[in-house]
XYZ file of C-alpha atoms in Angstrom:
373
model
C 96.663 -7.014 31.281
C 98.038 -6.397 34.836
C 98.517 -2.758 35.926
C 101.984 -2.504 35.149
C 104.239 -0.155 33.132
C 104.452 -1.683 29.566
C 106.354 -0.147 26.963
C 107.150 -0.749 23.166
C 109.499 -1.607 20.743
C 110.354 -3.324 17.424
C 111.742 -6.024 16.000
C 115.385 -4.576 16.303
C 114.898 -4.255 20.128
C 114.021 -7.959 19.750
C 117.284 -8.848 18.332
C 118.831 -6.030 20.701
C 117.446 -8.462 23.612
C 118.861 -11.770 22.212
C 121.936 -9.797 21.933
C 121.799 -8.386 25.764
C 121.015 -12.395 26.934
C 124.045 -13.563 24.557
C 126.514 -11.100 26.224
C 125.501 -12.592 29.379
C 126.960 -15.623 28.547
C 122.987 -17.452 28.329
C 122.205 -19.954 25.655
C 119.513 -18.607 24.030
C 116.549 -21.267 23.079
C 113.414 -20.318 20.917
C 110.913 -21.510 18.290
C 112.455 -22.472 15.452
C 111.229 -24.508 12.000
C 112.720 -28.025 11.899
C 111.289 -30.923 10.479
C 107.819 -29.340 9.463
C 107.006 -28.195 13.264
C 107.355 -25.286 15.405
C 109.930 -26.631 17.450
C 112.402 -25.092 20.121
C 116.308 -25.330 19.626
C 119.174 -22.756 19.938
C 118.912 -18.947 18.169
C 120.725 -16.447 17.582
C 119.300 -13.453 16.122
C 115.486 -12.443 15.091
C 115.869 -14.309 11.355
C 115.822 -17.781 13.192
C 112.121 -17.351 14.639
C 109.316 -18.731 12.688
C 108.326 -15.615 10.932
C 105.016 -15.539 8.723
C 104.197 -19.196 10.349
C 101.382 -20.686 12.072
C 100.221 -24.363 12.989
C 96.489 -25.855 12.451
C 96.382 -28.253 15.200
C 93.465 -31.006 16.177
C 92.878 -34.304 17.513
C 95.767 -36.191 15.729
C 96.517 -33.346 13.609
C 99.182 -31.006 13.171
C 100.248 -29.033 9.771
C 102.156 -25.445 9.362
C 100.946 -23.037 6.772
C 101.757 -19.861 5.893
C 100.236 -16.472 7.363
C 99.212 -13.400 5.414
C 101.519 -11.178 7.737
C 105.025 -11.510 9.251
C 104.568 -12.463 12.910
C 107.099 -13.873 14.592
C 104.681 -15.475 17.341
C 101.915 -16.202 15.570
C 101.221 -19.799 16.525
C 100.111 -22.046 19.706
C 102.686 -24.679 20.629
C 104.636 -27.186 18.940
C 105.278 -30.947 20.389
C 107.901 -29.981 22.218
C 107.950 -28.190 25.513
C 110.490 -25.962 28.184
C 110.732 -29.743 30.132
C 113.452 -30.933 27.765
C 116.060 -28.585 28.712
C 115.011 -28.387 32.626
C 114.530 -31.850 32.890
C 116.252 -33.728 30.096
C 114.874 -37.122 28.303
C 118.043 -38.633 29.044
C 120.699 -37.646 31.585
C 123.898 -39.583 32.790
C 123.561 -39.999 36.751
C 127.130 -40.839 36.341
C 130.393 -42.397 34.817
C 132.518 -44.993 35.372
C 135.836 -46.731 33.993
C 138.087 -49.077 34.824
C 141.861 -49.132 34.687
C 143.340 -52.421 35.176
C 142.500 -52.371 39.486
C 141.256 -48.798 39.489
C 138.278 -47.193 38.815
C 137.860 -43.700 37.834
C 134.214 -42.629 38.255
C 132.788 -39.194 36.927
C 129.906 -37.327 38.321
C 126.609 -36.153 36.872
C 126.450 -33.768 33.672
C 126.073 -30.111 34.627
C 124.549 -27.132 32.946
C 126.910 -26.070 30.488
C 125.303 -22.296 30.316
C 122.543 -20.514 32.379
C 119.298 -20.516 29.967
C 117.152 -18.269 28.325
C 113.816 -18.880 27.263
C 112.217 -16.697 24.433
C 108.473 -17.028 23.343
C 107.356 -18.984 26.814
C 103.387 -19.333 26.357
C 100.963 -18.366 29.478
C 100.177 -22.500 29.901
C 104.142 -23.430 29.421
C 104.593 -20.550 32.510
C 102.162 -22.821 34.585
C 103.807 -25.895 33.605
C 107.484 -24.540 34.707
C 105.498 -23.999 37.804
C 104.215 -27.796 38.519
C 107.267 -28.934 37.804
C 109.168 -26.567 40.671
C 106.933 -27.650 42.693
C 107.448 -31.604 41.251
C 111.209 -31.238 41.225
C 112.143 -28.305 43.960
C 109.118 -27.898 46.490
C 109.070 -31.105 48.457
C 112.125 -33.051 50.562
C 113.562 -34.722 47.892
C 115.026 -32.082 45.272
C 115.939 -32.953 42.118
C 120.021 -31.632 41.722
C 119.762 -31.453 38.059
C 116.742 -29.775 37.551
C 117.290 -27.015 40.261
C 121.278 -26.629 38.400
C 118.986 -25.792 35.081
C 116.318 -23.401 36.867
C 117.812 -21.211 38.900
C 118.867 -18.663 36.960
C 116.980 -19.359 33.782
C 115.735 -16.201 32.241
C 111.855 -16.596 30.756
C 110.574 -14.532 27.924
C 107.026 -14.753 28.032
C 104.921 -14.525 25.279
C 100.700 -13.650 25.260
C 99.276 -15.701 22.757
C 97.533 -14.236 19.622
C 96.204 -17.386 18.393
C 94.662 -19.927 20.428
C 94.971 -23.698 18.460
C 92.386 -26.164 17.764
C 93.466 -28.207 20.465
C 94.017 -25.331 23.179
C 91.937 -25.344 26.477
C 93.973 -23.051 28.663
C 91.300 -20.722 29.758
C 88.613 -23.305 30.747
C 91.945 -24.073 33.061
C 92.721 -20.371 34.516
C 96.393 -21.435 32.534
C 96.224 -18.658 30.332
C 95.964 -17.174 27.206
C 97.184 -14.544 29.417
C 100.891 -14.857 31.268
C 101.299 -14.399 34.792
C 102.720 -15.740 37.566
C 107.282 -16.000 37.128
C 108.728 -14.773 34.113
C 111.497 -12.269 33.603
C 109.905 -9.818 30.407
C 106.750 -10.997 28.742
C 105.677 -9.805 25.294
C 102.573 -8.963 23.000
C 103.048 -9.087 19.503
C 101.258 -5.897 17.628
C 100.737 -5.991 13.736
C 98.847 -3.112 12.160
C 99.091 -1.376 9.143
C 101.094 0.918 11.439
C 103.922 -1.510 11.748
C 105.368 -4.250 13.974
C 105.813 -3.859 17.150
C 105.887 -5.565 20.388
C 104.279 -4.207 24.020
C 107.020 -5.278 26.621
C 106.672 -5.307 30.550
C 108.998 -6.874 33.499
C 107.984 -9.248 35.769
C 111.589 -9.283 37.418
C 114.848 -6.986 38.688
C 116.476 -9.258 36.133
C 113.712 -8.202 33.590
C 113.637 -4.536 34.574
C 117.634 -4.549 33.912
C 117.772 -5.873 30.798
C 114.871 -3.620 29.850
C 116.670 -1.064 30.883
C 119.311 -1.736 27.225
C 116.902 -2.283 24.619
C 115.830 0.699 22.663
C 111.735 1.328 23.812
C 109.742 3.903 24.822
C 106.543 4.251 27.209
C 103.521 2.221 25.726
C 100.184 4.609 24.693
C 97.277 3.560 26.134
C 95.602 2.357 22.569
C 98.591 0.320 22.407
C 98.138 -1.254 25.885
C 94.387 -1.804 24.875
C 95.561 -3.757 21.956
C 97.863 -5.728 23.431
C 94.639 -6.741 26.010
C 92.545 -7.040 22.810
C 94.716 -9.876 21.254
C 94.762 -11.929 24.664
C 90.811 -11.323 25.031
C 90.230 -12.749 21.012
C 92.468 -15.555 21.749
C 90.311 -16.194 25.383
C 87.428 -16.258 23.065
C 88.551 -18.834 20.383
C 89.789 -21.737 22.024
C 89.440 -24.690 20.405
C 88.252 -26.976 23.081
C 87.324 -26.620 27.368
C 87.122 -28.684 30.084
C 83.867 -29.055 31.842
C 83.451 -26.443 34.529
C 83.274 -28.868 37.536
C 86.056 -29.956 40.200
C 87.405 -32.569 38.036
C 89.393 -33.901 40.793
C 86.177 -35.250 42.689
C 84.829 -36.575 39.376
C 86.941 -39.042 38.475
C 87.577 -39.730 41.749
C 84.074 -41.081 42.154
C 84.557 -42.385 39.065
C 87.045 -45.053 39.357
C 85.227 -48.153 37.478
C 83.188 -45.504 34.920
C 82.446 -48.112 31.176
C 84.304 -45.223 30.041
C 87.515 -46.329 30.709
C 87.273 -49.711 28.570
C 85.576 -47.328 25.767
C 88.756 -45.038 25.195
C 90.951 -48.012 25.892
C 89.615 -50.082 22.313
C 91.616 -46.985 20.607
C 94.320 -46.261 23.072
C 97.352 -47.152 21.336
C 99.472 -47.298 25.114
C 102.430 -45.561 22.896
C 103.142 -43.221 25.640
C 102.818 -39.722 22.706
C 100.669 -38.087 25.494
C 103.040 -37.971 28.624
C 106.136 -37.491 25.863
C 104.722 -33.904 24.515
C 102.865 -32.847 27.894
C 105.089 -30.156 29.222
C 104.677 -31.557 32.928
C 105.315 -35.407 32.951
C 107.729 -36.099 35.267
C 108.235 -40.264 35.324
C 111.637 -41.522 34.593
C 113.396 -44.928 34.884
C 117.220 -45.469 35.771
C 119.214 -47.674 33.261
C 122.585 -49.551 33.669
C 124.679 -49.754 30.538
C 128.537 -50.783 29.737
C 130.439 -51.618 26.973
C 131.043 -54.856 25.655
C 134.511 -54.907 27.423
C 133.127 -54.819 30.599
C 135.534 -51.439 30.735
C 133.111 -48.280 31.049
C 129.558 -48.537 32.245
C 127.402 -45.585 33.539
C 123.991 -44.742 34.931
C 121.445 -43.164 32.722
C 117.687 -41.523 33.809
C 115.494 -41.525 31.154
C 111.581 -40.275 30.613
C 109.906 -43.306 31.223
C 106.074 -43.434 31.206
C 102.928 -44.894 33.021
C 101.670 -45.855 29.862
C 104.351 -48.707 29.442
C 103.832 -51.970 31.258
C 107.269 -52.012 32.503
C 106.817 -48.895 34.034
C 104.481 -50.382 36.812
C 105.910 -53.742 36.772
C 106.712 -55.285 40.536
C 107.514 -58.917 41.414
C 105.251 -61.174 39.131
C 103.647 -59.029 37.145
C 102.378 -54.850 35.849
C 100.198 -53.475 38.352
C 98.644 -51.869 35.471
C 98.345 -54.581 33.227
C 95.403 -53.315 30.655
C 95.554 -50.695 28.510
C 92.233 -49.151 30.553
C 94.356 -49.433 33.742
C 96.922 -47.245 32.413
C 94.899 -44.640 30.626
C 93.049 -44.089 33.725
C 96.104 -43.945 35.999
C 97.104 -41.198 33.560
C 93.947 -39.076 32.973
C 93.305 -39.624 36.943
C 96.586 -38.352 37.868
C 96.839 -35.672 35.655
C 93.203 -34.076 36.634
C 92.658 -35.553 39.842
C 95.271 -36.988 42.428
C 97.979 -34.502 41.313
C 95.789 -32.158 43.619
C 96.446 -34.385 46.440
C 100.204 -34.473 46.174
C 101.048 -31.136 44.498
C 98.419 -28.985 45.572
C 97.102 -27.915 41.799
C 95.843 -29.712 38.690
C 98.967 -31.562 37.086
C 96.961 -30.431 33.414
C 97.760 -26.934 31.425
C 95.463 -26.991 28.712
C 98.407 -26.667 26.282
C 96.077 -29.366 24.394
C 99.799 -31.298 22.927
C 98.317 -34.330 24.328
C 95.366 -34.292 21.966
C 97.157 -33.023 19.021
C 99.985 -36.121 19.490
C 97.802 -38.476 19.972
C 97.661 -40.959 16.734
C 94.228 -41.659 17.242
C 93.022 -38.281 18.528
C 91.966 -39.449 21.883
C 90.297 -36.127 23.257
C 91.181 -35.652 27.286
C 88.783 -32.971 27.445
C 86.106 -35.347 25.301
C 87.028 -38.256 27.734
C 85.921 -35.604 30.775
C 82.611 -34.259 29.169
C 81.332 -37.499 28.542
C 81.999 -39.154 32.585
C 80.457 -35.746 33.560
C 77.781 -35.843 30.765
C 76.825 -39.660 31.794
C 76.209 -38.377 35.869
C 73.248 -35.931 34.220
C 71.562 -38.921 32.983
């Protein structure tokens, strides 16, 4: 863990922390059980949190079971990620109506409430990240999504499990946080009680700190907070091959491969829905039937449909091959030339989602594995 101070406290500083964000006037979002998932949604207090849950997660796979203790944490990451409430799957652009030779036309939706963010994994942290730098970094910013970041307040969480489908570490994405959060956590469970190891990352975090009931972390605790991030490190479920990726596929362009994953490639667009740093969207016009109120709508669109890349007389990406490899190439390879980084977390949703358990780290291994031949 980083040299830092850390500190401790227990579940009732927890709730004393949801509290402290609530009297800030924040909406406060965390994991939550709905619909036989770990999904994120609104909380209120400590009892909404997934306690004594965890998810077994594969290629195509996903099922919740119960664990022997009460963690509150104690999972990887459900299907749905921090994106849809900084960049929503559908937002109105704007409003219009007519009356009789007038028309009235209403701006964008705002942010309602500053957010808060509890439970935000080490890979989710680095996706926040590509997507300031997608939405916020270049000339073109994105209104919406920079009304919805600034002043969102993230509550990072160091995993204690890694999933089936995880590969964060084989991406330097985690298990570990770092990089922009507010107060990050490590979830303790010993026959000496429950507690959590908490350290700030921001004045913000540092003030807020400040309320909750803690004291000054022991330096066996400290050691087992970096024990549970070092056993997770160690029990990923899956890694990407240790070469620059981006130069792979890019030499790699017309790789057999391609047609290969495409025979089981559904194109149903599951992948760039639950990946926590898709970005593609697609503007809609809609009215009523009157002809009296119409609007503008953005959407998440995705390079998976063929809509998505059609122009004049045609998709550019007309195959199903076409489009996975625009996808996989983007995600590991070009996304270095426009954003500076890997567009991929190792978060691993992609392979979990997919109905056919297409593998992204399988589909690297074997292009690298076939250049050793």
């Amino acid at each position: 863990m980083r040299p830092t101070e850390h500190y401790v406290m227990t579940i009732e500083g927890l709730q004393a922390l949801i509290d402290a964000l609530q009297r800030r006037g924040r909406r406060v979002i965390g994991p939550t059980l709905r619909d036989k998932v770990i999904a994120y949604d609104d909380i209120a207090a400590v009892d909404d949190l997934p306690a004594g849950f965890t998810d077994d997660q594969d290629a195509g796979r996903y099922h919740l079971r119960r664990r022997d203790d009460g963690a509150l944490f104690g999972y990887a990451v459900g299907p749905h990620s921090w994106k849809s409430f900084l960049h929503p799957p559908k937002l109105r652009l704007w409003r219009a109506e007519r009356y009789g030779d007038q028309v009235k036309v209403e701006p964008a939706e705002t942010a309602a409430q500053e957010l808060a963010f509890i439970g935000v994994r080490a890979c989710e942290l680095h996706a926040i990240a590509i997507q300031d730098r997608v939405m916020l970094g270049g000339e073109y910013v994105d209104p919406h999504y920079r009304a919805r970041r600034e002043g969102a307040f993230l509550v990072a969480v160091n995993c204690g499990k890694a999933g089936g489908s995880c590969f964060c570490a084989s991406m330097g994405t985690g298990p570990e946080v770092d990089g922009d959060f507010d107060l990050a956590l490590t979830e303790l469970i010993s026959d000496d009680g429950h507690s959590f190891v908490i350290e700030a990352g921001s004045q913000a975090g540092r003030e807020i700190l400040e309320e909750l009931p803690n004291r000054p972390a022991s330096a066996a605790e400290v050691d087992g907070a970096r024990a549970v991030v070092q056993r997770t490190a160690a029990n990923m479920g899956r890694e990407m091959p240790a070469v620059d990726l981006h130069q792979l596929l890019s030499r790699n362009l017309q790789h057999p491969r391609w047609n290969e994953v495409a025979e089981r490639c559904l194109s149903c667009a599951n992948c760039t829905m639950a990946c926590p740093t898709c970005f593609c969207t697609s503007v809609d016009e809609v009215s009523d039937l009157k002809g009296v109120e119409s609007a503008r709508e953005r959407r998440w669109d995705s390079c998976f449909t063929m809509d998505f890349s059609y122009i004049h007389g045609g998709s550019v990406r007309s195959s199903v091959a076409a489009r996975y490899r625009q996808w996989m190439t983007h995600k590991l390879s070009t996304w270095f030339d426009q954003f500076g980084s890997s567009g991929c977390v190792g978060c691993g949703r992609c392979i979990t989602w997919c109905p056919v358990g297409i593998d992204i780290t399988e589909e690297a291994h074997a292009i690298h594995d076939s250049e050793q031949i």
